[in-house]
Coordinates of C-alpha atoms and ligand atoms in Angstrom, one line a residue:
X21 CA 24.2 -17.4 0.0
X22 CA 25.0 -14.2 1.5
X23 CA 22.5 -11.6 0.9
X24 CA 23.4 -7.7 1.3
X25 CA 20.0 -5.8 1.5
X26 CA 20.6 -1.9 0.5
X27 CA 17.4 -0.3 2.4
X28 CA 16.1 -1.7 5.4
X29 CA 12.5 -0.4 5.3
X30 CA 9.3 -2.1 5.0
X31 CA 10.3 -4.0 2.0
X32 CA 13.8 -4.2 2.8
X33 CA 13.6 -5.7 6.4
X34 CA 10.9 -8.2 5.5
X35 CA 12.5 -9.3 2.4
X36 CA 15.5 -9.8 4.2
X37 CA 14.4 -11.2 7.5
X38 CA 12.7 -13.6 5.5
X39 CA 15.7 -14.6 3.2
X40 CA 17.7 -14.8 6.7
X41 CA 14.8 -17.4 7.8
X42 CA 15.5 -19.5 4.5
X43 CA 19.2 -20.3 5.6
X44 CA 21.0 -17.7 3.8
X45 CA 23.5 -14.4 5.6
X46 CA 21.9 -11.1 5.5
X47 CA 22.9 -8.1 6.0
X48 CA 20.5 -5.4 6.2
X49 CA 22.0 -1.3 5.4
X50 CA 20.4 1.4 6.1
X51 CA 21.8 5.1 6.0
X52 CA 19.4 6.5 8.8
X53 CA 21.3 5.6 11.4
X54 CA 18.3 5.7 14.1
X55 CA 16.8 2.9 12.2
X56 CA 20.3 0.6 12.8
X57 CA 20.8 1.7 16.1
X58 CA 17.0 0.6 16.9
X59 CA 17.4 -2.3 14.8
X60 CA 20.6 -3.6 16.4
X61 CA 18.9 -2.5 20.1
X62 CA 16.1 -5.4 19.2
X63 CA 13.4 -2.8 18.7
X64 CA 11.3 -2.5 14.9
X65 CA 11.0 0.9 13.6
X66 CA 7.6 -0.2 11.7
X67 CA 4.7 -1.9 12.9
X68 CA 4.5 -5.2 10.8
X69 CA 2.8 -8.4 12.4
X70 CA 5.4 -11.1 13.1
X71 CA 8.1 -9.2 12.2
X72 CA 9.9 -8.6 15.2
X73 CA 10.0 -12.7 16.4
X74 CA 11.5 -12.9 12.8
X75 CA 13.8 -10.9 13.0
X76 CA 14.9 -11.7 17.1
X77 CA 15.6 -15.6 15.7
X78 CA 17.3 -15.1 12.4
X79 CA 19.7 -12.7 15.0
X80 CA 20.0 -15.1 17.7
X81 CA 21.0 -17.7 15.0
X82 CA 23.5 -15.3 13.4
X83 CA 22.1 -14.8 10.1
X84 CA 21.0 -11.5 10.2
X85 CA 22.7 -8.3 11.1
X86 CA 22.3 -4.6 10.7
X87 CA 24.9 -2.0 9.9
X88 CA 25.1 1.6 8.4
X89 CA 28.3 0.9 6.5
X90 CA 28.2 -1.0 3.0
X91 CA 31.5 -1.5 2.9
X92 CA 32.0 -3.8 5.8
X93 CA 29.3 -6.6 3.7
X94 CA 29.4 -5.5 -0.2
X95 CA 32.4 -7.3 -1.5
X96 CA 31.9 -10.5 0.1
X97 CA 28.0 -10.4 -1.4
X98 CA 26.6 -13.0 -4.1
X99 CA 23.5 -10.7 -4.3
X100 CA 23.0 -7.0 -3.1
X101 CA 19.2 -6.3 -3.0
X102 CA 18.6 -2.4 -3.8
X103 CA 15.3 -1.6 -1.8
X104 CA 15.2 1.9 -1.0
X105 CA 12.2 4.4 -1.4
X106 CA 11.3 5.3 -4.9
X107 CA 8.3 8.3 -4.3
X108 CA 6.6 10.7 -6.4
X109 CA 9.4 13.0 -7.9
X110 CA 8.1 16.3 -7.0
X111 CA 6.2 18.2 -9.5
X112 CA 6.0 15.7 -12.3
X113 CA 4.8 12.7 -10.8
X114 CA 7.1 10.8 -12.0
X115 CA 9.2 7.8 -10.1
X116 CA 11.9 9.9 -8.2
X117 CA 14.7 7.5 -8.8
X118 CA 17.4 9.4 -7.0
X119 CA 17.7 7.0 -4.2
X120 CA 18.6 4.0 -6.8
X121 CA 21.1 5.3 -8.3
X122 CA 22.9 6.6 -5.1
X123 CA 22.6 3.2 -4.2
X124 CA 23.8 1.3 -7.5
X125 CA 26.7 4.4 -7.0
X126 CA 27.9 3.2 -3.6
X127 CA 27.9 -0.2 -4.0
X128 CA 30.1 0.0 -7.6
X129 CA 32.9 -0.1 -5.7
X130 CA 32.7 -2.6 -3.3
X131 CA 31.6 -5.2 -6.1
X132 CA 34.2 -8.2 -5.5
X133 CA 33.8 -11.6 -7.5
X134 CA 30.6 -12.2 -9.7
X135 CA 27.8 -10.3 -8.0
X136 CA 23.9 -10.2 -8.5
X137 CA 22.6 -6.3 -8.2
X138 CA 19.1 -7.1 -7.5
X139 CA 16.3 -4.4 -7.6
X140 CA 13.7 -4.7 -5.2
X141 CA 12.7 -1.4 -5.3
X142 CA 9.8 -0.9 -7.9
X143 CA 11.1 1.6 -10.9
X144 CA 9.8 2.0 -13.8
X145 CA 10.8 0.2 -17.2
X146 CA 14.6 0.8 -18.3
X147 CA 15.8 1.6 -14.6
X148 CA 17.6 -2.0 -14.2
X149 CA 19.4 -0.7 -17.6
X150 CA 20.7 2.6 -16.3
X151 CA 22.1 0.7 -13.5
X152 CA 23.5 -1.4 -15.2
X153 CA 25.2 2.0 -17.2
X154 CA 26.3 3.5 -13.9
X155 CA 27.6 0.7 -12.4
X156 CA 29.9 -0.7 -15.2
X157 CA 30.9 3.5 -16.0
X158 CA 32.0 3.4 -12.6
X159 CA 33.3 -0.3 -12.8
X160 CA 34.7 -1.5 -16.2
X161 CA 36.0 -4.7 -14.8
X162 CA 33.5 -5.7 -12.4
X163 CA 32.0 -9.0 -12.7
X164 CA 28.0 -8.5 -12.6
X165 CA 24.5 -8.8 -13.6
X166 CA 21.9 -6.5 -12.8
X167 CA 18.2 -8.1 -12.5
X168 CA 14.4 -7.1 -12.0
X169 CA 13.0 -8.7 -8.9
X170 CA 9.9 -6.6 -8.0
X171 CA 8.2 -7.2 -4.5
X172 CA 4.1 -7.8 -3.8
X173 CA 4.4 -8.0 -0.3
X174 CA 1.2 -6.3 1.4
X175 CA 2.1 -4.3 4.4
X176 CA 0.0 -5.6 7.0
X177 CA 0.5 -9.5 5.9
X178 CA 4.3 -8.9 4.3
X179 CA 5.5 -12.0 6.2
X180 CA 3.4 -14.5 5.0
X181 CA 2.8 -13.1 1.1
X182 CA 7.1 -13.4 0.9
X183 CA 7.1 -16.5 2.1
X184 CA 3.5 -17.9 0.1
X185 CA 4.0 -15.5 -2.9
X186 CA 1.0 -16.1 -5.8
X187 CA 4.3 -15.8 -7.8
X188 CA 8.2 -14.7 -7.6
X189 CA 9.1 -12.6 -11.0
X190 CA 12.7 -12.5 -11.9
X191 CA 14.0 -10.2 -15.0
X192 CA 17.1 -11.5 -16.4
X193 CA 18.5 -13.3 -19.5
X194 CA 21.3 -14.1 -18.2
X195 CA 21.6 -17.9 -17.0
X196 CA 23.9 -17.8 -14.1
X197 CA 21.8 -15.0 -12.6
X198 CA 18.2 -17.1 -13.5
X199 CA 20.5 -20.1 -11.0
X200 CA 21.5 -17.6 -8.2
X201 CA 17.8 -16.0 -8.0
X202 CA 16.5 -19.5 -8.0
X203 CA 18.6 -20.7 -5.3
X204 CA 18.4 -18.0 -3.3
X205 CA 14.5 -18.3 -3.2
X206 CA 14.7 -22.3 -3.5
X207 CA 12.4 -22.6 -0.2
X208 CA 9.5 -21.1 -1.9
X209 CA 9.5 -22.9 -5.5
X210 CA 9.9 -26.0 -3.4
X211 CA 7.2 -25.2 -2.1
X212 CA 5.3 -24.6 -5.6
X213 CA 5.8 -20.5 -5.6
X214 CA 5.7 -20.2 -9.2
X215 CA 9.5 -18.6 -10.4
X216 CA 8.7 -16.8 -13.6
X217 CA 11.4 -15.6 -15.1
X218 CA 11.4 -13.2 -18.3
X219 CA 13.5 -10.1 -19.5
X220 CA 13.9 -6.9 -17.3
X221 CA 12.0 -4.5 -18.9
X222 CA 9.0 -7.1 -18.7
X223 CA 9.8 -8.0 -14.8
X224 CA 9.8 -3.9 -14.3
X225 CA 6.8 -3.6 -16.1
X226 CA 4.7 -6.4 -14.4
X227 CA 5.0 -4.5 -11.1
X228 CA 3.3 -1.4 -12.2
X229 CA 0.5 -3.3 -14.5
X230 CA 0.2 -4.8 -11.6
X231 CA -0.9 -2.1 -8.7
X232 CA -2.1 -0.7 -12.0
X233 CA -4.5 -3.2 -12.2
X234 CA -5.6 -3.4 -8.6
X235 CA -6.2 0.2 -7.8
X236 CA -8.5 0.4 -11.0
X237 CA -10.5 -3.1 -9.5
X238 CA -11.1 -0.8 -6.2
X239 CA -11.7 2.6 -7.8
X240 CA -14.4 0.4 -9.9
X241 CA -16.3 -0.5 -7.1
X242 CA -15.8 2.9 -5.2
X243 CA -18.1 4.1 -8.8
X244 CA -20.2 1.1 -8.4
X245 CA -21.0 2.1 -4.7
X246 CA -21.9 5.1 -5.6
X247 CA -24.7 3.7 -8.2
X248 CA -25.5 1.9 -5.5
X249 CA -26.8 4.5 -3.5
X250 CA -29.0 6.0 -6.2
X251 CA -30.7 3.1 -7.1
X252 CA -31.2 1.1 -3.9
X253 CA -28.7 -2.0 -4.3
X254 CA -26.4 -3.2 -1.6
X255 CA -22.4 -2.8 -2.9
X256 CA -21.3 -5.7 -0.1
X257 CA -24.1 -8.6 -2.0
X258 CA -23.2 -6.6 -6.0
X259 CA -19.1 -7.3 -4.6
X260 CA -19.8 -10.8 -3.5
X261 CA -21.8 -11.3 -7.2
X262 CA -19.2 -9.9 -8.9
X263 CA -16.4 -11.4 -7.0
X264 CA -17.9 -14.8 -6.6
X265 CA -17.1 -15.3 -10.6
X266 CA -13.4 -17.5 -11.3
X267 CA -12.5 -15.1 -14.1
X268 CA -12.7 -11.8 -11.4
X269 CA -12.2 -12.6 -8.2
X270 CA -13.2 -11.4 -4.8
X271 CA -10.5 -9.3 -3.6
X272 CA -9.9 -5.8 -4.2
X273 CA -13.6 -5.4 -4.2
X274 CA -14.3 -3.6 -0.8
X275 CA -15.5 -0.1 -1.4
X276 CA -14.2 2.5 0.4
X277 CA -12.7 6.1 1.0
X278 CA -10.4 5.7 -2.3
X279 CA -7.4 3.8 -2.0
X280 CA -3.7 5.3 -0.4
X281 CA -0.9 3.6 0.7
X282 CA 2.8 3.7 -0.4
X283 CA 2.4 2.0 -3.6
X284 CA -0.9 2.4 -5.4
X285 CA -0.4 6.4 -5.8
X286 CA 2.6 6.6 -6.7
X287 CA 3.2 3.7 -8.9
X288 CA -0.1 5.0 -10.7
X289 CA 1.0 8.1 -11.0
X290 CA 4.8 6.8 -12.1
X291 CA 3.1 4.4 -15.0
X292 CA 1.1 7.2 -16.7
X293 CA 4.6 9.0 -16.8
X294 CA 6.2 6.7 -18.1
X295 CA 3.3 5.8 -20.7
X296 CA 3.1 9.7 -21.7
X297 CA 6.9 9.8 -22.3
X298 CA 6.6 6.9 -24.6
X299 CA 3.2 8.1 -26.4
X300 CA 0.8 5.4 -25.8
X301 CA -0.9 7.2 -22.6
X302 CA -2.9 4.4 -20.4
X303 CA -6.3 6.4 -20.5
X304 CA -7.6 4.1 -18.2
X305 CA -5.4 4.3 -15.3
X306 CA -5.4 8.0 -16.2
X307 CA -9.0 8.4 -15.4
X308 CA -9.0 5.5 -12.1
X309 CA -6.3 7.9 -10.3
X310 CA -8.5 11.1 -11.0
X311 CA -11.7 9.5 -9.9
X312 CA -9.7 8.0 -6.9
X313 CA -8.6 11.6 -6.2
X314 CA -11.7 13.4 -6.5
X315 CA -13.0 10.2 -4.1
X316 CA -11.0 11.0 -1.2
X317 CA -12.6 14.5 -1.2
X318 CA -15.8 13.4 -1.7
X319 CA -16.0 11.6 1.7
X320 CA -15.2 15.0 3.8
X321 CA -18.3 16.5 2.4
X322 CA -19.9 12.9 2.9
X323 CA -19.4 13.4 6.3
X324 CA -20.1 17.0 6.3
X325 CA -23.3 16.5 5.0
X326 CA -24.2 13.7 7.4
X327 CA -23.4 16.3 10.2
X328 CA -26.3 18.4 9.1
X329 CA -24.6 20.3 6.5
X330 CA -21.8 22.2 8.5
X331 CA -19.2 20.9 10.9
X332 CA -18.2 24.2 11.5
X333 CA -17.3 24.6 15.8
X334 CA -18.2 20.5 15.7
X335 CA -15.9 18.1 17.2
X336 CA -15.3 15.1 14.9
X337 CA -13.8 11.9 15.9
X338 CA -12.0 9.6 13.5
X339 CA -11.1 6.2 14.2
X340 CA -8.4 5.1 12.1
X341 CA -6.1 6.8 10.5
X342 CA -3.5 4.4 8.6
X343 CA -4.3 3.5 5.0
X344 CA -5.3 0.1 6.1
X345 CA -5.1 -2.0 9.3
X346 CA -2.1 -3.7 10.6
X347 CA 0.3 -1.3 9.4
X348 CA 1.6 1.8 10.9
X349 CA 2.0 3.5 7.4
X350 CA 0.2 6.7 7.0
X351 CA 2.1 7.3 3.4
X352 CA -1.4 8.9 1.3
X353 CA -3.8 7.9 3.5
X354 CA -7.4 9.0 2.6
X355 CA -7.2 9.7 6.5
X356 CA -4.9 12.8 5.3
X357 CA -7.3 14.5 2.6
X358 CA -10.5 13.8 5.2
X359 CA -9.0 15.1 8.4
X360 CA -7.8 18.6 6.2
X361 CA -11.3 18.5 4.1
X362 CA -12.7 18.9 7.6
X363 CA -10.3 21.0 9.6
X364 CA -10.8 23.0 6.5
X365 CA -14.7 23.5 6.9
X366 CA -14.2 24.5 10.5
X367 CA -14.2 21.0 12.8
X368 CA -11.8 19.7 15.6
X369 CA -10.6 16.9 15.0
X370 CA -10.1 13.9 17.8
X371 CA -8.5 10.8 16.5
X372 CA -7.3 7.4 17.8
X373 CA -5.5 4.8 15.5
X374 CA -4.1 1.6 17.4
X375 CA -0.5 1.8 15.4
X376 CA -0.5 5.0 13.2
X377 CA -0.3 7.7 15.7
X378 CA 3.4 8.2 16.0
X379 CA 3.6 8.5 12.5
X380 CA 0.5 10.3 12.2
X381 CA 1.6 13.1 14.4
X382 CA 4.3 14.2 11.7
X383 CA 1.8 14.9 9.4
X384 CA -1.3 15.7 11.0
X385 CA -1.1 18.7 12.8
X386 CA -3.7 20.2 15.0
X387 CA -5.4 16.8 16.1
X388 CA -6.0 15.8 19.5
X389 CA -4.8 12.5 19.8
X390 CA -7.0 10.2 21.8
X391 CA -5.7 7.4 24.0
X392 CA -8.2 4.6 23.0
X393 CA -11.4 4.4 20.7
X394 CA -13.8 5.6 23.8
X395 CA -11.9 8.4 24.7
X396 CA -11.7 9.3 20.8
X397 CA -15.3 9.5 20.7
X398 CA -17.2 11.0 24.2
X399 CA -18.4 14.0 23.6
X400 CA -17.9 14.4 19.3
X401 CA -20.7 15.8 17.5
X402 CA -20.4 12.4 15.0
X403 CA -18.4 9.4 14.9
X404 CA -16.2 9.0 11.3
X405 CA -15.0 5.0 10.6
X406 CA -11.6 5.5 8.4
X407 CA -9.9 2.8 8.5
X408 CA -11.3 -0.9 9.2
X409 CA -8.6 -2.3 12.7
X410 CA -10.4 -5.3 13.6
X411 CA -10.9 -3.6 17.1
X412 CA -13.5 -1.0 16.0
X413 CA -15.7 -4.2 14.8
X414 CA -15.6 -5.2 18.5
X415 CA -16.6 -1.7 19.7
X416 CA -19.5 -2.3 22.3
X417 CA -22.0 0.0 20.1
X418 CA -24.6 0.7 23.3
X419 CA -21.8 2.5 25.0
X420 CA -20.7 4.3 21.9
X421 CA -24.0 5.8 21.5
X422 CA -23.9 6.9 25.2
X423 CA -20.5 8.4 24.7
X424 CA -21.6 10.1 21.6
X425 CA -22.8 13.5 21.8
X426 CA -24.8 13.2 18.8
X427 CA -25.2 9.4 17.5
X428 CA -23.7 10.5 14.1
X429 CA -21.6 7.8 12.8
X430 CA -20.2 7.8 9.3
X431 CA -18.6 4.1 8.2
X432 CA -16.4 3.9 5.1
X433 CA -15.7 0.6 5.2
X434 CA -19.1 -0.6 6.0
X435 CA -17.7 -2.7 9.1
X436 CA -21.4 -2.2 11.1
X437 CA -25.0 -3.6 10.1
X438 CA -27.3 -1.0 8.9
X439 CA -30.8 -2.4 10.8
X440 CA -28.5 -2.9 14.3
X441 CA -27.0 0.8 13.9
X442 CA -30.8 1.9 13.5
X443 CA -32.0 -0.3 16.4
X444 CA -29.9 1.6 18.4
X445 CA -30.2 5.1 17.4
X446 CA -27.6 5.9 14.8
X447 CA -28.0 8.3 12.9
X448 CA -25.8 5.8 10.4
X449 CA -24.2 6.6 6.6
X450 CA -22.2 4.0 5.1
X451 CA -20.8 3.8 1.7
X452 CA -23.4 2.0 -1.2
X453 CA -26.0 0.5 1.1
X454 CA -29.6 2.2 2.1
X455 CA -31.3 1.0 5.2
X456 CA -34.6 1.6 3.2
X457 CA -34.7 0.3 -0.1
X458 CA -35.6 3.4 -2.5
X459 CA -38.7 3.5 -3.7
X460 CA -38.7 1.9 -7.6
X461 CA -38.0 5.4 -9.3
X462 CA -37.4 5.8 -13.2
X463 CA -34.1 6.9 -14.4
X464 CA -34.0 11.1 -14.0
X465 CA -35.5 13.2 -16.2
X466 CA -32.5 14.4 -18.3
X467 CA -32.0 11.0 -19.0
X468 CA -35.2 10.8 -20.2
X469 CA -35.4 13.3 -22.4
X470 CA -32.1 12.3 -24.0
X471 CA -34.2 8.6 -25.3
X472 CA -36.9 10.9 -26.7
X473 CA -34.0 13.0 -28.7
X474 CA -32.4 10.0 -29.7
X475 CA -35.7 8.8 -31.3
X476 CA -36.6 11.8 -33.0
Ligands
NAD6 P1 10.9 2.8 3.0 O1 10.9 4.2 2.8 O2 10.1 2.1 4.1 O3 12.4 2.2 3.1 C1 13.4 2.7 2.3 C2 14.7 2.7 3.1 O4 15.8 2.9 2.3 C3 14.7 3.8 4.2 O5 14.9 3.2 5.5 C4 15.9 4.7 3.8 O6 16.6 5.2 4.9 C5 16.8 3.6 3.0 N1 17.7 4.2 2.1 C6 17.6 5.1 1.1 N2 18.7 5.3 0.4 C7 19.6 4.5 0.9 C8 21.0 4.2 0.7 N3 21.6 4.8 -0.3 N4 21.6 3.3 1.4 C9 21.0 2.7 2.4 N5 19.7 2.9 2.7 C10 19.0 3.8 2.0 O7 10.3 2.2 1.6 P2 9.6 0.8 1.4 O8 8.1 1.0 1.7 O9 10.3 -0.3 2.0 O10 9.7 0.7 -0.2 C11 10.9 0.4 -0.9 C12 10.6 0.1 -2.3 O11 9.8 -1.1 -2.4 C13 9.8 1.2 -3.1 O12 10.3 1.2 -4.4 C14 8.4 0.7 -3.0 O13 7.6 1.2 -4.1 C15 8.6 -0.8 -3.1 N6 7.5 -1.6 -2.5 C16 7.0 -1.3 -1.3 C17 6.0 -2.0 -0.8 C18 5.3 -1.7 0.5 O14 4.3 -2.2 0.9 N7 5.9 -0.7 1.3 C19 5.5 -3.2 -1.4 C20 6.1 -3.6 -2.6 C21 7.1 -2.7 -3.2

């Protein structure tokens, strides 16, 4: 097959590295030049594990190239793959889907012989349809079908969730499309990735219920912390409880800071939208992006209180910055609202994040950028955990209380025991675990006397 991917960013350079490592021709295109000219040097523009020894053998094999100019690959194409950016629309919150139908405009031309126009990118129910509208305004007598493919891939573990997806969702009707997206990912459902195919709108829809779905399963625990810590349970042995049962599942059940990312906020944001506009508004997913919100903040005065109450003139180091390890994306990071919550109420901020720093830098202004995690950390008046890189595990704790000017340390991501953080000195705060179990206290007052009105 020959394969022309339109957007060569996270999603689009894994998705077609990985079809290149299937067999098929690829053709990555991207309009920032930069990222070509990097591309085509050898070097990755984004820190994904395993990406780069993909992408150096699919080359050296000739399968995969990179260009700026679609009009060198288009018209000899059996699919093009449309996977460029679809953010928040400023303002509204809804999917800005500017970029997609730039793209499905430059490529209408170009379209030779029967083509696939694939979208990758996740937009919101009716976009494959006004692509279809463009294209065929634009092109009367081109031969195509436009079809839903959305993408799951984590960043962080992108590589191995294409090529073991939990499933591959394909919208189309149309039979010789449902062949062409079969063969072109016939390496996975030969290797029992389940291919479901179903109509457009559904396939569009699946991808938002979807991160829907999962942001709600971690903002439900981030609330379930929180009881946690009023009534003396532990939110790592209530996860595992919860998790341990077939019908719910373990993952997604790590409380935290609030979740970020490129996707979850977004594509939250993007399916109330689109539920508003067609009047049956999804209260629930309303309500999980609000609390998620309001979360974020909620840490910086965490931490503030942990520092006594004021981190005014204080020197705060954060480790971790990126909204998750193994990934140099800082796109809503809770790192963003914490480091501003505090630069806001007075503190410097030192930080150190193993990938996210260059990235980091073009957003966060006014921090000091450390060279490693001990350097981040000697001399701060407390110690702030944001995001969980397996080396801050590894940290040799005796020496980070030495370093520390006061052994604050806040963890939100509860990667350090509570009883050896004490042993040592720590001042430690974590998120839904006590050292001390609270004493057996009855539900507050007000509570209380709510029963009592009830009864009379
Ligand atoms: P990205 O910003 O990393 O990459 C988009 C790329 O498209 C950029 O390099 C940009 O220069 C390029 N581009 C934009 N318009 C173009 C055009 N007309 N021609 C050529 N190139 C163009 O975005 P991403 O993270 O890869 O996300 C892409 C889509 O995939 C989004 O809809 C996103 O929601 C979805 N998605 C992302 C992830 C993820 O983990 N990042 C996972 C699943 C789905």
């Amino acid at each position: 097959m020959r394969i022309v991917m339109l957007g060569s960013g996270y999603v689009g350079l894994v998705s077609g590295a990985c079809f290149a490592d299937f067999g098929h021709f690829v053709t990555c295109v991207d309009r920032a030049a930069d990222k070509i000219s990097q591309l085509e040097a050898g070097n990755i523009p984004i820190y994904e594990p395993g990406l780069g020894e993909l992408v150096a053998r699919s080359r050296a094999e000739g399968r995969l190239n990179f260009t700026t100019d679609l009009t060198g690959s288009a018209p000899a194409a059996d699919a093009i793959f449309i996977a460029v950016g679809t953010p928040s629309r400023r303002g509204d919150g809804h999917a800005d889907l500017s970029y997609v139908y730039a793209a499905a405009r430059e490529l209408a031309p170009l379209i030779k012989g029967h083509t696939l126009i694939v979208t990758k990118s996740t937009v919101p129910v009716g976009t494959g349809d006004e692509i279809e509208r463009i294209i065929r305004e634009l092109r009367p007598d081109a031969d195509f079908a436009v079809v839903s493919n959305p993408e799951f891939l984590r960043e962080g573990s992108a590589i191995e969730d294409f090529k073991r997806p939990d499933r591959i969702v394909v919208g189309t009707e149309d039979p010789r499309a449902q062949k062409i997206m079969a063969d072109i990912y016939r390496p996975l459902h030969l290797n029992q990735g389940p291919l479901l195919f179903t109509d457009r709108r559904s396939s569009e829809l699946i991808k938002y219920a979807a991160n829907a779905f999962l942001a709600t399963k971690i903002t439900f625990i981030n609330e379930i912390a929180n009881l946690c810590e009023k009534v003396g349970a532990n939110i790592q042995d209530v996860a595992r409880g919860v998790g341990l049962d077939g019908r719910i599942g373990s993952k997604f059940l790590h409380a935290g800071p609030g979740f970020g990312g490129s996707c979850f906020p977004k594509d939250s944001q993007a399916l109330i939208k689109t539920a508003q506009d067609f009047d049956s508004p999804l209260r629930i997913v309303e309500t999980m992006a609000r609390v998620n919100d309001e979360r974020k903040n909620a840490m910086g005065q965490r931490i503030i209180a942990a520092c006594g109450g004021s981190v005014e003139g204080k020197t705060i180091a954060v480790l971790g910055l990126t909204f998750k390890p193994n990934t140099d994306d800082m796109r809503d990071s809770p790192a963003l609202a914490i480091v501003g919550d505090l630069q806001d109420a007075g503190a410097a901020i030192r930080a150190f994040d193993p990938k996210g720093m260059d990235q980091a830098r073009q957003i966060l202004a006014s921090v000091d950028y450390a060279n490693d995690a001990y350097a981040c950390l000697a001399g701060a008046d407390a110690l702030v955990i944001v995001t969980e890189w397996e080396q801050f595990r590894a940290l040799d704790l005796p020496r980070v209380r030495q370093l520390l000017r006061c052994p604050i340390v806040v963890d939100l991501r509860n990667i350090y025991r509570m009883e050896e953080m004490a042993a040592l000195g720590f001042d430690y705060t974590c998120i839904g675990r006590n050292l001390l179990p609270l004493a057996r206290t009855e539900p507050p007052r007000s509570e209380l006397r709510i029963v009592t009105n009830n009864r009379a």
